[in-house]
Amino acid sequence: CNKENEVKKANSCDTTNTTFNQLYNNVLNTSSNIEKVTMDTELHSYTFEVISSATICKIGYRSQPTFEAFPYQIEIYNNTTNSLVYSGNHSFSSANTEYVSITPVPLIIGNSYTIKRIQNNYSNDITIYIGRVIGKNLGGDLNFPFSLNNIKITGSSFGEIVGLDNYYLPYIDIVFE
């Protein structure tokens, strides 16, 4: 019985066509939006809510070529309670989105969360900071929020660059159990 429950739990953290990935592709396929690898800032983040109870079990990201050895700090912050609910350092493949298991993070309906991808290792090459993002072809805000199934993305931020909040949506995948 315990082995059966373990198999069910392991299979419930499926990275195949996640809700975030579907939402990202929907935003990308909207007229005048394009995907870029850009934004040379230490911090890429977006703010989101869940429509029904959910637990994050994995994070997916793709690093930049030649920088796979430099781990990214991933943080999930509960904005409603002003508390850090997850923090971990992870290395990711540059060939494709790679998923890492994390300590499960239960999310509360109605609370606002921010997921952050932080890269503090400059290593004399600013391209380590860039990542996949969606933006408008001719610039401008992306007109948040975006919703699909259980997730509602309400905004984005790139840390130290003033004026670019909500300008891009970074690809930082979250996987629900």
GROMACS .gro file of N, CA and C in nm:
model
  531
    1CYS      N    1   0.082  -0.119   0.000
    1CYS     CA    2   0.000   0.000   0.000
    1CYS      C    3   0.087   0.126   0.000
    2ASN      N    4   0.193   0.128   0.082
    2ASN     CA    5   0.280   0.245   0.087
    2ASN      C    6   0.352   0.265  -0.046
    3LYS      N    7   0.398   0.155  -0.108
    3LYS     CA    8   0.465   0.167  -0.237
    3LYS      C    9   0.370   0.223  -0.342
    4GLU      N   10   0.245   0.181  -0.339
    4GLU     CA   11   0.146   0.231  -0.433
    4GLU      C   12   0.126   0.381  -0.417
    5ASN      N   13   0.119   0.429  -0.293
    5ASN     CA   14   0.104   0.572  -0.267
    5ASN      C   15   0.227   0.650  -0.311
    6GLU      N   16   0.347   0.592  -0.292
    6GLU     CA   17   0.471   0.658  -0.334
    6GLU      C   18   0.474   0.674  -0.485
    7VAL      N   19   0.433   0.571  -0.559
    7VAL     CA   20   0.431   0.577  -0.705
    7VAL      C   21   0.331   0.683  -0.750
    8LYS      N   22   0.213   0.686  -0.690
    8LYS     CA   23   0.113   0.787  -0.726
    8LYS      C   24   0.165   0.927  -0.702
    9LYS      N   25   0.232   0.949  -0.587
    9LYS     CA   26   0.284   1.081  -0.555
    9LYS      C   27   0.394   1.121  -0.654
   10ALA      N   28   0.485   1.028  -0.687
   10ALA     CA   29   0.593   1.057  -0.781
   10ALA      C   30   0.537   1.093  -0.919
   11ASN      N   31   0.432   1.022  -0.962
   11ASN     CA   32   0.373   1.048  -1.092
   11ASN      C   33   0.290   1.175  -1.094
   12SER      N   34   0.251   1.226  -0.978
   12SER     CA   35   0.165   1.343  -0.974
   12SER      C   36   0.243   1.472  -0.998
   13CYS      N   37   0.374   1.464  -1.005
   13CYS     CA   38   0.455   1.584  -1.030
   13CYS      C   39   0.507   1.578  -1.174
   14ASP      N   40   0.413   1.578  -1.267
   14ASP     CA   41   0.441   1.556  -1.408
   14ASP      C   42   0.485   1.685  -1.475
   15THR      N   43   0.599   1.682  -1.541
   15THR     CA   44   0.654   1.801  -1.608
   15THR      C   45   0.612   1.810  -1.755
   16THR      N   46   0.529   1.717  -1.801
   16THR     CA   47   0.484   1.717  -1.939
   16THR      C   48   0.378   1.824  -1.960
   17ASN      N   49   0.407   1.922  -2.040
   17ASN     CA   50   0.312   2.028  -2.076
   17ASN      C   51   0.241   2.087  -1.954
   18THR      N   52   0.318   2.143  -1.865
   18THR     CA   53   0.266   2.200  -1.741
   18THR      C   54   0.169   2.316  -1.769
   19THR      N   55   0.092   2.350  -1.668
   19THR     CA   56  -0.001   2.463  -1.682
   19THR      C   57   0.075   2.591  -1.714
   20PHE      N   58   0.189   2.614  -1.644
   20PHE     CA   59   0.267   2.735  -1.675
   20PHE      C   60   0.314   2.732  -1.820
   21ASN      N   61   0.366   2.619  -1.866
   21ASN     CA   62   0.414   2.608  -2.003
   21ASN      C   63   0.302   2.639  -2.103
   22GLN      N   64   0.183   2.586  -2.078
   22GLN     CA   65   0.069   2.613  -2.166
   22GLN      C   66   0.035   2.762  -2.165
   23LEU      N   67   0.032   2.822  -2.046
   23LEU     CA   68   0.002   2.965  -2.034
   23LEU      C   69   0.106   3.048  -2.107
   24TYR      N   70   0.234   3.015  -2.087
   24TYR     CA   71   0.345   3.085  -2.153
   24TYR      C   72   0.327   3.080  -2.305
   25ASN      N   73   0.297   2.961  -2.357
   25ASN     CA   74   0.278   2.946  -2.501
   25ASN      C   75   0.155   3.022  -2.551
   26ASN      N   76   0.049   3.027  -2.470
   26ASN     CA   77  -0.070   3.106  -2.507
   26ASN      C   78  -0.033   3.254  -2.518
   27VAL      N   79   0.044   3.304  -2.422
   27VAL     CA   80   0.087   3.444  -2.426
   27VAL      C   81   0.178   3.468  -2.546
   28LEU      N   82   0.267   3.374  -2.571
   28LEU     CA   83   0.359   3.386  -2.685
   28LEU      C   84   0.283   3.389  -2.818
   29ASN      N   85   0.178   3.311  -2.827
   29ASN     CA   86   0.102   3.303  -2.952
   29ASN      C   87   0.002   3.416  -2.970
   30THR      N   88  -0.001   3.508  -2.875
   30THR     CA   89  -0.087   3.625  -2.888
   30THR      C   90  -0.022   3.721  -2.987
   31SER      N   91  -0.103   3.781  -3.068
   31SER     CA   92  -0.054   3.875  -3.169
   31SER      C   93   0.043   3.976  -3.111
   32SER      N   94   0.151   3.998  -3.176
   32SER     CA   95   0.257   4.095  -3.146
   32SER      C   96   0.348   4.058  -3.030
   33ASN      N   97   0.337   3.935  -2.975
   33ASN     CA   98   0.430   3.891  -2.871
   33ASN      C   99   0.539   3.803  -2.931
   34ILE      N  100   0.662   3.818  -2.881
   34ILE     CA  101   0.773   3.737  -2.929
   34ILE      C  102   0.856   3.688  -2.811
   35GLU      N  103   0.925   3.576  -2.831
   35GLU     CA  104   1.016   3.524  -2.728
   35GLU      C  105   1.156   3.573  -2.759
   36LYS      N  106   1.225   3.615  -2.653
   36LYS     CA  107   1.362   3.663  -2.666
   36LYS      C  108   1.445   3.599  -2.556
   37VAL      N  109   1.575   3.599  -2.572
   37VAL     CA  110   1.667   3.564  -2.464
   37VAL      C  111   1.739   3.694  -2.433
   38THR      N  112   1.698   3.758  -2.323
   38THR     CA  113   1.743   3.893  -2.294
   38THR      C  114   1.726   3.923  -2.145
   39MET      N  115   1.733   4.047  -2.110
   39MET     CA  116   1.717   4.101  -1.975
   39MET      C  117   1.836   4.064  -1.886
   40ASP      N  118   1.945   4.136  -1.905
   40ASP     CA  119   2.068   4.109  -1.830
   40ASP      C  120   2.060   4.170  -1.690
   41THR      N  121   1.974   4.108  -1.608
   41THR     CA  122   1.959   4.149  -1.469
   41THR      C  123   1.972   4.026  -1.379
   42GLU      N  124   2.018   4.048  -1.257
   42GLU     CA  125   2.033   3.938  -1.162
   42GLU      C  126   1.901   3.871  -1.131
   43LEU      N  127   1.793   3.948  -1.131
   43LEU     CA  128   1.663   3.898  -1.089
   43LEU      C  129   1.564   3.895  -1.204
   44HIS      N  130   1.504   3.778  -1.227
   44HIS     CA  131   1.389   3.763  -1.314
   44HIS      C  132   1.279   3.706  -1.226
   45SER      N  133   1.159   3.763  -1.226
   45SER     CA  134   1.053   3.713  -1.140
   45SER      C  135   0.916   3.742  -1.197
   46TYR      N  136   0.819   3.667  -1.148
   46TYR     CA  137   0.679   3.699  -1.177
   46TYR      C  138   0.596   3.670  -1.054
   47THR      N  139   0.483   3.739  -1.046
   47THR     CA  140   0.391   3.727  -0.933
   47THR      C  141   0.268   3.651  -0.981
   48PHE      N  142   0.218   3.563  -0.895
   48PHE     CA  143   0.106   3.478  -0.936
   48PHE      C  144   0.016   3.444  -0.817
   49GLU      N  145  -0.100   3.391  -0.851
   49GLU     CA  146  -0.196   3.339  -0.754
   49GLU      C  147  -0.245   3.205  -0.807
   50VAL      N  148  -0.303   3.124  -0.717
   50VAL     CA  149  -0.368   3.002  -0.761
   50VAL      C  150  -0.518   3.016  -0.740
   51ILE      N  151  -0.594   2.955  -0.829
   51ILE     CA  152  -0.740   2.961  -0.824
   51ILE      C  153  -0.795   2.856  -0.727
   52SER      N  154  -0.727   2.740  -0.718
   52SER     CA  155  -0.764   2.635  -0.624
   52SER      C  156  -0.636   2.586  -0.556
   53SER      N  157  -0.653   2.513  -0.449
   53SER     CA  158  -0.536   2.466  -0.373
   53SER      C  159  -0.437   2.393  -0.464
   54ALA      N  160  -0.311   2.418  -0.441
   54ALA     CA  161  -0.206   2.356  -0.522
   54ALA      C  162  -0.077   2.350  -0.441
   55THR      N  163   0.010   2.260  -0.482
   55THR     CA  164   0.141   2.246  -0.420
   55THR      C  165   0.246   2.240  -0.530
   56ILE      N  166   0.348   2.325  -0.521
   56ILE     CA  167   0.458   2.323  -0.617
   56ILE      C  168   0.554   2.212  -0.576
   57CYS      N  169   0.589   2.125  -0.672
   57CYS     CA  170   0.679   2.014  -0.643
   57CYS      C  171   0.810   2.020  -0.724
   58LYS      N  172   0.810   2.093  -0.836
   58LYS     CA  173   0.930   2.106  -0.919
   58LYS      C  174   0.936   2.245  -0.980
   59ILE      N  175   1.058   2.286  -1.014
   59ILE     CA  176   1.083   2.412  -1.083
   59ILE      C  177   1.158   2.378  -1.212
   60GLY      N  178   1.120   2.444  -1.321
   60GLY     CA  179   1.188   2.423  -1.448
   60GLY      C  180   1.249   2.552  -1.499
   61TYR      N  181   1.373   2.541  -1.548
   61TYR     CA  182   1.442   2.658  -1.601
   61TYR      C  183   1.546   2.609  -1.700
   62ARG      N  184   1.595   2.699  -1.785
   62ARG     CA  185   1.704   2.668  -1.878
   62ARG      C  186   1.812   2.773  -1.860
   63SER      N  187   1.934   2.728  -1.829
   63SER     CA  188   2.044   2.822  -1.809
   63SER      C  189   2.100   2.867  -1.943
   64GLN      N  190   2.195   2.954  -1.938
   64GLN     CA  191   2.262   2.999  -2.059
   64GLN      C  192   2.379   2.907  -2.090
   65PRO      N  193   2.410   2.886  -2.220
   65PRO     CA  194   2.524   2.801  -2.255
   65PRO      C  195   2.651   2.850  -2.185
   66THR      N  196   2.733   2.759  -2.149
   66THR     CA  197   2.861   2.777  -2.079
   66THR      C  198   2.845   2.822  -1.934
   67PHE      N  199   2.721   2.839  -1.887
   67PHE     CA  200   2.702   2.880  -1.748
   67PHE      C  201   2.627   2.776  -1.666
   68GLU      N  202   2.623   2.654  -1.714
   68GLU     CA  203   2.553   2.549  -1.641
   68GLU      C  204   2.614   2.524  -1.503
   69ALA      N  205   2.741   2.555  -1.486
   69ALA     CA  206   2.808   2.532  -1.358
   69ALA      C  207   2.772   2.636  -1.252
   70PHE      N  208   2.707   2.745  -1.294
   70PHE     CA  209   2.672   2.850  -1.199
   70PHE      C  210   2.527   2.831  -1.154
   71PRO      N  211   2.507   2.790  -1.030
   71PRO     CA  212   2.370   2.768  -0.984
   71PRO      C  213   2.291   2.898  -0.975
   72TYR      N  214   2.162   2.883  -0.997
   72TYR     CA  215   2.067   2.993  -0.979
   72TYR      C  216   2.000   2.974  -0.843
   73GLN      N  217   1.975   3.084  -0.776
   73GLN     CA  218   1.896   3.078  -0.654
   73GLN      C  219   1.750   3.094  -0.696
   74ILE      N  220   1.668   3.000  -0.654
   74ILE     CA  221   1.524   3.007  -0.680
   74ILE      C  222   1.455   3.034  -0.547
   75GLU      N  223   1.371   3.137  -0.546
   75GLU     CA  224   1.295   3.171  -0.426
   75GLU      C  225   1.147   3.180  -0.459
   76ILE      N  226   1.066   3.136  -0.366
   76ILE     CA  227   0.922   3.157  -0.374
   76ILE      C  228   0.883   3.232  -0.248
   77TYR      N  229   0.821   3.346  -0.269
   77TYR     CA  230   0.789   3.437  -0.160
   77TYR      C  231   0.637   3.454  -0.153
   78ASN      N  232   0.582   3.440  -0.033
   78ASN     CA  233   0.440   3.465  -0.012
   78ASN      C  234   0.425   3.614   0.018
   79ASN      N  235   0.376   3.691  -0.077
   79ASN     CA  236   0.361   3.836  -0.060
   79ASN      C  237   0.254   3.871   0.042
   80THR      N  238   0.153   3.786   0.055
   80THR     CA  239   0.041   3.813   0.146
   80THR      C  240   0.086   3.806   0.291
   81THR      N  241   0.171   3.707   0.324
   81THR     CA  242   0.218   3.690   0.462
   81THR      C  243   0.360   3.746   0.483
   82ASN      N  244   0.417   3.804   0.378
   82ASN     CA  245   0.555   3.856   0.384
   82ASN      C  246   0.653   3.750   0.433
   83SER      N  247   0.648   3.632   0.371
   83SER     CA  248   0.737   3.525   0.415
   83SER      C  249   0.796   3.448   0.297
   84LEU      N  250   0.921   3.411   0.313
   84LEU     CA  251   0.989   3.327   0.216
   84LEU      C  252   0.943   3.183   0.241
   85VAL      N  253   0.886   3.118   0.139
   85VAL     CA  254   0.836   2.982   0.158
   85VAL      C  255   0.924   2.877   0.091
   86TYR      N  256   1.018   2.921   0.006
   86TYR     CA  257   1.115   2.828  -0.053
   86TYR      C  258   1.237   2.906  -0.098
   87SER      N  259   1.354   2.846  -0.077
   87SER     CA  260   1.478   2.899  -0.131
   87SER      C  261   1.572   2.781  -0.155
   88GLY      N  262   1.632   2.776  -0.273
   88GLY     CA  263   1.728   2.672  -0.304
   88GLY      C  264   1.815   2.712  -0.421
   89ASN      N  265   1.936   2.657  -0.426
   89ASN     CA  266   2.030   2.682  -0.535
   89ASN      C  267   2.029   2.562  -0.628
   90HIS      N  268   2.010   2.589  -0.757
   90HIS     CA  269   1.997   2.481  -0.854
   90HIS      C  270   2.072   2.515  -0.983
   91SER      N  271   2.135   2.414  -1.041
   91SER     CA  272   2.195   2.427  -1.174
   91SER      C  273   2.099   2.366  -1.274
   92PHE      N  274   2.094   2.425  -1.395
   92PHE     CA  275   2.002   2.380  -1.498
   92PHE      C  276   2.078   2.359  -1.628
   93SER      N  277   2.026   2.273  -1.712
   93SER     CA  278   2.080   2.247  -1.844
   93SER      C  279   2.063   2.371  -1.933
   94SER      N  280   2.150   2.387  -2.030
   94SER     CA  281   2.132   2.495  -2.128
   94SER      C  282   2.070   2.440  -2.257
   95ALA      N  283   2.058   2.309  -2.268
   95ALA     CA  284   2.004   2.248  -2.390
   95ALA      C  285   1.852   2.257  -2.396
   96ASN      N  286   1.787   2.247  -2.281
   96ASN     CA  287   1.641   2.253  -2.274
   96ASN      C  288   1.600   2.281  -2.130
   97THR      N  289   1.472   2.300  -2.110
   97THR     CA  290   1.423   2.325  -1.974
   97THR      C  291   1.449   2.201  -1.890
   98GLU      N  292   1.515   2.220  -1.780
   98GLU     CA  293   1.543   2.110  -1.688
   98GLU      C  294   1.464   2.133  -1.560
   99TYR      N  295   1.408   2.026  -1.506
   99TYR     CA  296   1.325   2.034  -1.387
   99TYR      C  297   1.399   1.978  -1.267
  100VAL      N  298   1.388   2.050  -1.155
  100VAL     CA  299   1.447   2.003  -1.029
  100VAL      C  300   1.336   1.989  -0.926
  101SER      N  301   1.344   1.883  -0.849
  101SER     CA  302   1.248   1.863  -0.741
  101SER      C  303   1.282   1.957  -0.627
  102ILE      N  304   1.180   2.009  -0.562
  102ILE     CA  305   1.200   2.096  -0.447
  102ILE      C  306   1.118   2.044  -0.330
  103THR      N  307   1.148   2.093  -0.212
  103THR     CA  308   1.062   2.065  -0.098
  103THR      C  309   0.924   2.118  -0.134
  104PRO      N  310   0.821   2.033  -0.127
  104PRO     CA  311   0.688   2.079  -0.170
  104PRO      C  312   0.645   2.209  -0.101
  105VAL      N  313   0.587   2.298  -0.182
  105VAL     CA  314   0.542   2.429  -0.134
  105VAL      C  315   0.390   2.436  -0.153
  106PRO      N  316   0.313   2.419  -0.044
  106PRO     CA  317   0.168   2.433  -0.057
  106PRO      C  318   0.130   2.580  -0.074
  107LEU      N  319   0.039   2.607  -0.166
  107LEU     CA  320  -0.004   2.743  -0.195
  107LEU      C  321  -0.147   2.763  -0.143
  108ILE      N  322  -0.175   2.883  -0.097
  108ILE     CA  323  -0.305   2.915  -0.040
  108ILE      C  324  -0.385   3.000  -0.139
  109ILE      N  325  -0.508   2.960  -0.163
  109ILE     CA  326  -0.597   3.035  -0.252
  109ILE      C  327  -0.610   3.177  -0.199
  110GLY      N  328  -0.598   3.275  -0.290
  110GLY     CA  329  -0.613   3.414  -0.252
  110GLY      C  330  -0.485   3.484  -0.210
  111ASN      N  331  -0.379   3.407  -0.186
  111ASN     CA  332  -0.251   3.468  -0.153
  111ASN      C  333  -0.174   3.499  -0.281
  112SER      N  334  -0.092   3.604  -0.274
  112SER     CA  335  -0.007   3.643  -0.385
  112SER      C  336   0.134   3.588  -0.360
  113TYR      N  337   0.194   3.528  -0.463
  113TYR     CA  338   0.329   3.471  -0.453
  113TYR      C  339   0.417   3.531  -0.562
  114THR      N  340   0.547   3.535  -0.535
  114THR     CA  341   0.645   3.574  -0.636
  114THR      C  342   0.750   3.465  -0.644
  115ILE      N  343   0.775   3.418  -0.766
  115ILE     CA  344   0.886   3.325  -0.788
  115ILE      C  345   1.000   3.406  -0.850
  116LYS      N  346   1.120   3.385  -0.794
  116LYS     CA  347   1.236   3.462  -0.837
  116LYS      C  348   1.347   3.369  -0.883
  117ARG      N  349   1.409   3.406  -0.994
  117ARG     CA  350   1.532   3.342  -1.042
  117ARG      C  351   1.642   3.445  -1.021
  118ILE      N  352   1.737   3.412  -0.934
  118ILE     CA  353   1.842   3.507  -0.899
  118ILE      C  354   1.977   3.448  -0.940
  119GLN      N  355   2.057   3.527  -1.010
  119GLN     CA  356   2.192   3.486  -1.047
  119GLN      C  357   2.288   3.594  -0.998
  120ASN      N  358   2.366   3.560  -0.896
  120ASN     CA  359   2.458   3.656  -0.835
  120ASN      C  360   2.601   3.644  -0.885
  121ASN      N  361   2.630   3.545  -0.969
  121ASN     CA  362   2.766   3.522  -1.013
  121ASN      C  363   2.790   3.590  -1.148
  122TYR      N  364   2.840   3.710  -1.144
  122TYR     CA  365   2.864   3.788  -1.266
  122TYR      C  366   2.968   3.722  -1.355
  123SER      N  367   3.076   3.671  -1.298
  123SER     CA  368   3.180   3.598  -1.370
  123SER      C  369   3.235   3.672  -1.492
  124ASN      N  370   3.241   3.805  -1.486
  124ASN     CA  371   3.293   3.888  -1.594
  124ASN      C  372   3.221   3.870  -1.727
  125ASP      N  373   3.099   3.820  -1.723
  125ASP     CA  374   3.021   3.803  -1.845
  125ASP      C  375   2.875   3.830  -1.815
  126ILE      N  376   2.826   3.942  -1.858
  126ILE     CA  377   2.689   3.984  -1.826
  126ILE      C  378   2.584   3.893  -1.888
  127THR      N  379   2.622   3.813  -1.990
  127THR     CA  380   2.522   3.727  -2.052
  127THR      C  381   2.475   3.615  -1.959
  128ILE      N  382   2.543   3.594  -1.847
  128ILE     CA  383   2.497   3.494  -1.751
  128ILE      C  384   2.360   3.534  -1.694
  129TYR      N  385   2.330   3.662  -1.695
  129TYR     CA  386   2.206   3.713  -1.637
  129TYR      C  387   2.085   3.699  -1.728
  130ILE      N  388   2.104   3.678  -1.858
  130ILE     CA  389   1.990   3.678  -1.949
  130ILE      C  390   1.911   3.547  -1.938
  131GLY      N  391   1.787   3.551  -1.986
  131GLY     CA  392   1.703   3.433  -1.985
  131GLY      C  393   1.590   3.447  -2.084
  132ARG      N  394   1.512   3.339  -2.102
  132ARG     CA  395   1.399   3.340  -2.194
  132ARG      C  396   1.286   3.424  -2.137
  133VAL      N  397   1.233   3.511  -2.219
  133VAL     CA  398   1.121   3.596  -2.180
  133VAL      C  399   1.030   3.617  -2.300
  134ILE      N  400   0.905   3.653  -2.273
  134ILE     CA  401   0.813   3.696  -2.377
  134ILE      C  402   0.793   3.846  -2.361
  135GLY      N  403   0.796   3.916  -2.471
  135GLY     CA  404   0.769   4.059  -2.470
  135GLY      C  405   0.691   4.097  -2.595
  136LYS      N  406   0.647   4.220  -2.599
  136LYS     CA  407   0.579   4.272  -2.717
  136LYS      C  408   0.683   4.295  -2.827
  137ASN      N  409   0.648   4.267  -2.949
  137ASN     CA  410   0.737   4.285  -3.061
  137ASN      C  411   0.790   4.428  -3.070
  138LEU      N  412   0.704   4.525  -3.045
  138LEU     CA  413   0.744   4.665  -3.054
  138LEU      C  414   0.761   4.730  -2.918
  139GLY      N  415   0.770   4.651  -2.813
  139GLY     CA  416   0.788   4.704  -2.678
  139GLY      C  417   0.656   4.737  -2.610
  140GLY      N  418   0.664   4.769  -2.483
  140GLY     CA  419   0.545   4.802  -2.405
  140GLY      C  420   0.506   4.692  -2.309
  141ASP      N  421   0.418   4.725  -2.216
  141ASP     CA  422   0.372   4.628  -2.116
  141ASP      C  423   0.297   4.514  -2.182
  142LEU      N  424   0.299   4.399  -2.114
  142LEU     CA  425   0.232   4.279  -2.165
  142LEU      C  426   0.084   4.271  -2.130
  143ASN      N  427   0.031   4.366  -2.058
  143ASN     CA  428  -0.111   4.366  -2.021
  143ASN      C  429  -0.151   4.249  -1.932
  144PHE      N  430  -0.077   4.232  -1.822
  144PHE     CA  431  -0.113   4.133  -1.722
  144PHE      C  432  -0.251   4.167  -1.666
  145PRO      N  433  -0.324   4.073  -1.611
  145PRO     CA  434  -0.290   3.934  -1.577
  145PRO      C  435  -0.317   3.838  -1.693
  146PHE      N  436  -0.256   3.718  -1.678
  146PHE     CA  437  -0.280   3.606  -1.768
  146PHE      C  438  -0.323   3.487  -1.682
  147SER      N  439  -0.426   3.418  -1.723
  147SER     CA  440  -0.478   3.305  -1.645
  147SER      C  441  -0.496   3.183  -1.732
  148LEU      N  442  -0.475   3.067  -1.671
  148LEU     CA  443  -0.506   2.940  -1.735
  148LEU      C  444  -0.521   2.836  -1.625
  149ASN      N  445  -0.628   2.761  -1.632
  149ASN     CA  446  -0.656   2.656  -1.535
  149ASN      C  447  -0.641   2.708  -1.392
  150ASN      N  448  -0.537   2.665  -1.322
  150ASN     CA  449  -0.524   2.696  -1.181
  150ASN      C  450  -0.430   2.814  -1.150
  151ILE      N  451  -0.375   2.879  -1.250
  151ILE     CA  452  -0.275   2.983  -1.222
  151ILE      C  453  -0.316   3.116  -1.287
  152LYS      N  454  -0.290   3.221  -1.214
  152LYS     CA  455  -0.313   3.357  -1.264
  152LYS      C  456  -0.184   3.436  -1.240
  153ILE      N  457  -0.117   3.476  -1.348
  153ILE     CA  458   0.006   3.554  -1.337
  153ILE      C  459  -0.033   3.701  -1.342
  154THR      N  460   0.004   3.772  -1.237
  154THR     CA  461  -0.044   3.910  -1.220
  154THR      C  462   0.058   4.016  -1.255
  155GLY      N  463   0.185   3.980  -1.272
  155GLY     CA  464   0.286   4.079  -1.307
  155GLY      C  465   0.424   4.018  -1.310
  156SER      N  466   0.522   4.100  -1.350
  156SER     CA  467   0.662   4.053  -1.354
  156SER      C  468   0.754   4.167  -1.313
  157SER      N  469   0.876   4.128  -1.279
  157SER     CA  470   0.975   4.228  -1.238
  157SER      C  471   1.115   4.178  -1.275
  158PHE      N  472   1.202   4.273  -1.298
  158PHE     CA  473   1.341   4.241  -1.331
  158PHE      C  474   1.435   4.317  -1.238
  159GLY      N  475   1.392   4.330  -1.113
  159GLY     CA  476   1.477   4.384  -1.009
  159GLY      C  477   1.516   4.528  -1.027
  160GLU      N  478   1.643   4.546  -1.054
  160GLU     CA  479   1.702   4.679  -1.049
  160GLU      C  480   1.670   4.770  -1.167
  161ILE      N  481   1.605   4.721  -1.269
  161ILE     CA  482   1.575   4.806  -1.384
  161ILE      C  483   1.438   4.870  -1.364
  162VAL      N  484   1.438   4.997  -1.338
  162VAL     CA  485   1.314   5.071  -1.315
  162VAL      C  486   1.243   5.091  -1.449
  163GLY      N  487   1.113   5.073  -1.447
  163GLY     CA  488   1.033   5.098  -1.566
  163GLY      C  489   1.007   4.975  -1.650
  164LEU      N  490   1.065   4.861  -1.615
  164LEU     CA  491   1.041   4.740  -1.694
  164LEU      C  492   0.955   4.639  -1.622
  165ASP      N  493   0.892   4.677  -1.511
  165ASP     CA  494   0.796   4.587  -1.449
  165ASP      C  495   0.684   4.563  -1.548
  166ASN      N  496   0.641   4.438  -1.559
  166ASN     CA  497   0.533   4.396  -1.647
  166ASN      C  498   0.566   4.409  -1.795
  167TYR      N  499   0.692   4.427  -1.828
  167TYR     CA  500   0.736   4.442  -1.966
  167TYR      C  501   0.757   4.307  -2.034
  168TYR      N  502   0.805   4.210  -1.957
  168TYR     CA  503   0.832   4.075  -2.007
  168TYR      C  504   0.776   3.972  -1.910
  169LEU      N  505   0.752   3.851  -1.960
  169LEU     CA  506   0.719   3.737  -1.876
  169LEU      C  507   0.836   3.639  -1.886
  170PRO      N  508   0.909   3.617  -1.775
  170PRO     CA  509   1.021   3.522  -1.779
  170PRO      C  510   0.972   3.378  -1.773
  171TYR      N  511   1.047   3.289  -1.835
  171TYR     CA  512   1.014   3.146  -1.831
  171TYR      C  513   1.079   3.084  -1.708
  172ILE      N  514   1.002   3.071  -1.603
  172ILE     CA  515   1.039   2.999  -1.483
  172ILE      C  516   0.921   2.908  -1.456
  173ASP      N  517   0.933   2.782  -1.492
  173ASP     CA  518   0.819   2.691  -1.485
  173ASP      C  519   0.797   2.642  -1.342
  174ILE      N  520   0.672   2.634  -1.302
  174ILE     CA  521   0.636   2.573  -1.175
  174ILE      C  522   0.546   2.454  -1.205
  175VAL      N  523   0.572   2.345  -1.134
  175VAL     CA  524   0.498   2.221  -1.157
  175VAL      C  525   0.418   2.191  -1.032
  176PHE      N  526   0.289   2.168  -1.051
  176PHE     CA  527   0.200   2.134  -0.940
  176PHE      C  528   0.188   1.983  -0.925
  177GLU      N  529   0.173   1.939  -0.798
  177GLU     CA  530   0.145   1.798  -0.772
  177GLU      C  531   0.009   1.762  -0.826
   0.00000   0.00000   0.00000
